[in-house]
């Protein structure tokens, strides 16, 4: 891909990450486990697990946002560093959103056919939590589709360089 295409992609991802960071921060700064329990009685340990992973997602998105900002400010534009960063963002932010390592929630692969949201929880969760995920899911899906190229392209480059 040309520099201008990669740079444009990086700018789009930077804006996406900025919006995601703001949404995660807003939710986490205004929500505690007690708030979730007051909204809907449930498993406090499960709520704790979900909030823990949302905090990790926030950190991953902040790191991606910082890296994107630095790369976009560099002159000349570093295409290789940008592609590597987009690859990392794909794995740390996008894939973790849909399939967290701690299995706090999961992606329903059939959701594309049903028109429903793909993020599913193992137990019942409060509406505020569902709402936050619904608010973010569309943009995460859009960026996921755009960054899938870097998943395969970067791996191919790494294999060829060995």
mmCIF file with all atom_site columns, N, CA and C in Angstrom, residues 18 76 87 105 108 142:
data_model
loop_
_atom_site.group_PDB
_atom_site.id
_atom_site.type_symbol
_atom_site.label_atom_id
_atom_site.label_alt_id
_atom_site.label_comp_id
_atom_site.label_asym_id
_atom_site.label_entity_id
_atom_site.label_seq_id
_atom_site.pdbx_PDB_ins_code
_atom_site.Cartn_x
_atom_site.Cartn_y
_atom_site.Cartn_z
_atom_site.occupancy
_atom_site.B_iso_or_equiv
_atom_site.pdbx_formal_charge
_atom_site.auth_seq_id
_atom_site.auth_comp_id
_atom_site.auth_asym_id
_atom_site.auth_atom_id
_atom_site.pdbx_PDB_model_num
ATOM 1  N N  . UNK A 1 18  ? -9.498  7.480   19.701 1.00 0.00 ? 18  UNK A N  1
ATOM 2  C CA . UNK A 1 18  ? -9.826  8.617   20.557 1.00 0.00 ? 18  UNK A CA 1
ATOM 3  C C  . UNK A 1 18  ? -11.259 8.533   21.061 1.00 0.00 ? 18  UNK A C  1
ATOM 4  N N  . UNK A 1 76  ? 9.789   12.227  7.774  1.00 0.00 ? 76  UNK A N  1
ATOM 5  C CA . UNK A 1 76  ? 8.763   11.717  6.874  1.00 0.00 ? 76  UNK A CA 1
ATOM 6  C C  . UNK A 1 76  ? 7.924   10.631  7.559  1.00 0.00 ? 76  UNK A C  1
ATOM 7  N N  . UNK A 1 87  ? -1.193  -3.317  12.872 1.00 0.00 ? 87  UNK A N  1
ATOM 8  C CA . UNK A 1 87  ? -1.257  -4.755  13.165 1.00 0.00 ? 87  UNK A CA 1
ATOM 9  C C  . UNK A 1 87  ? -1.442  -4.970  14.670 1.00 0.00 ? 87  UNK A C  1
ATOM 10 N N  . UNK A 1 105 ? -16.752 -12.144 28.075 1.00 0.00 ? 105 UNK A N  1
ATOM 11 C CA . UNK A 1 105 ? -17.856 -12.134 27.121 1.00 0.00 ? 105 UNK A CA 1
ATOM 12 C C  . UNK A 1 105 ? -17.360 -12.814 25.861 1.00 0.00 ? 105 UNK A C  1
ATOM 13 N N  . UNK A 1 108 ? -20.859 -13.641 19.256 1.00 0.00 ? 108 UNK A N  1
ATOM 14 C CA . UNK A 1 108 ? -21.784 -14.563 18.612 1.00 0.00 ? 108 UNK A CA 1
ATOM 15 C C  . UNK A 1 108 ? -21.565 -14.437 17.107 1.00 0.00 ? 108 UNK A C  1
ATOM 16 N N  . UNK A 1 142 ? -16.366 -2.005  12.107 1.00 0.00 ? 142 UNK A N  1
ATOM 17 C CA . UNK A 1 142 ? -15.916 -1.300  10.904 1.00 0.00 ? 142 UNK A CA 1
ATOM 18 C C  . UNK A 1 142 ? -14.390 -1.286  10.823 1.00 0.00 ? 142 UNK A C  1
#
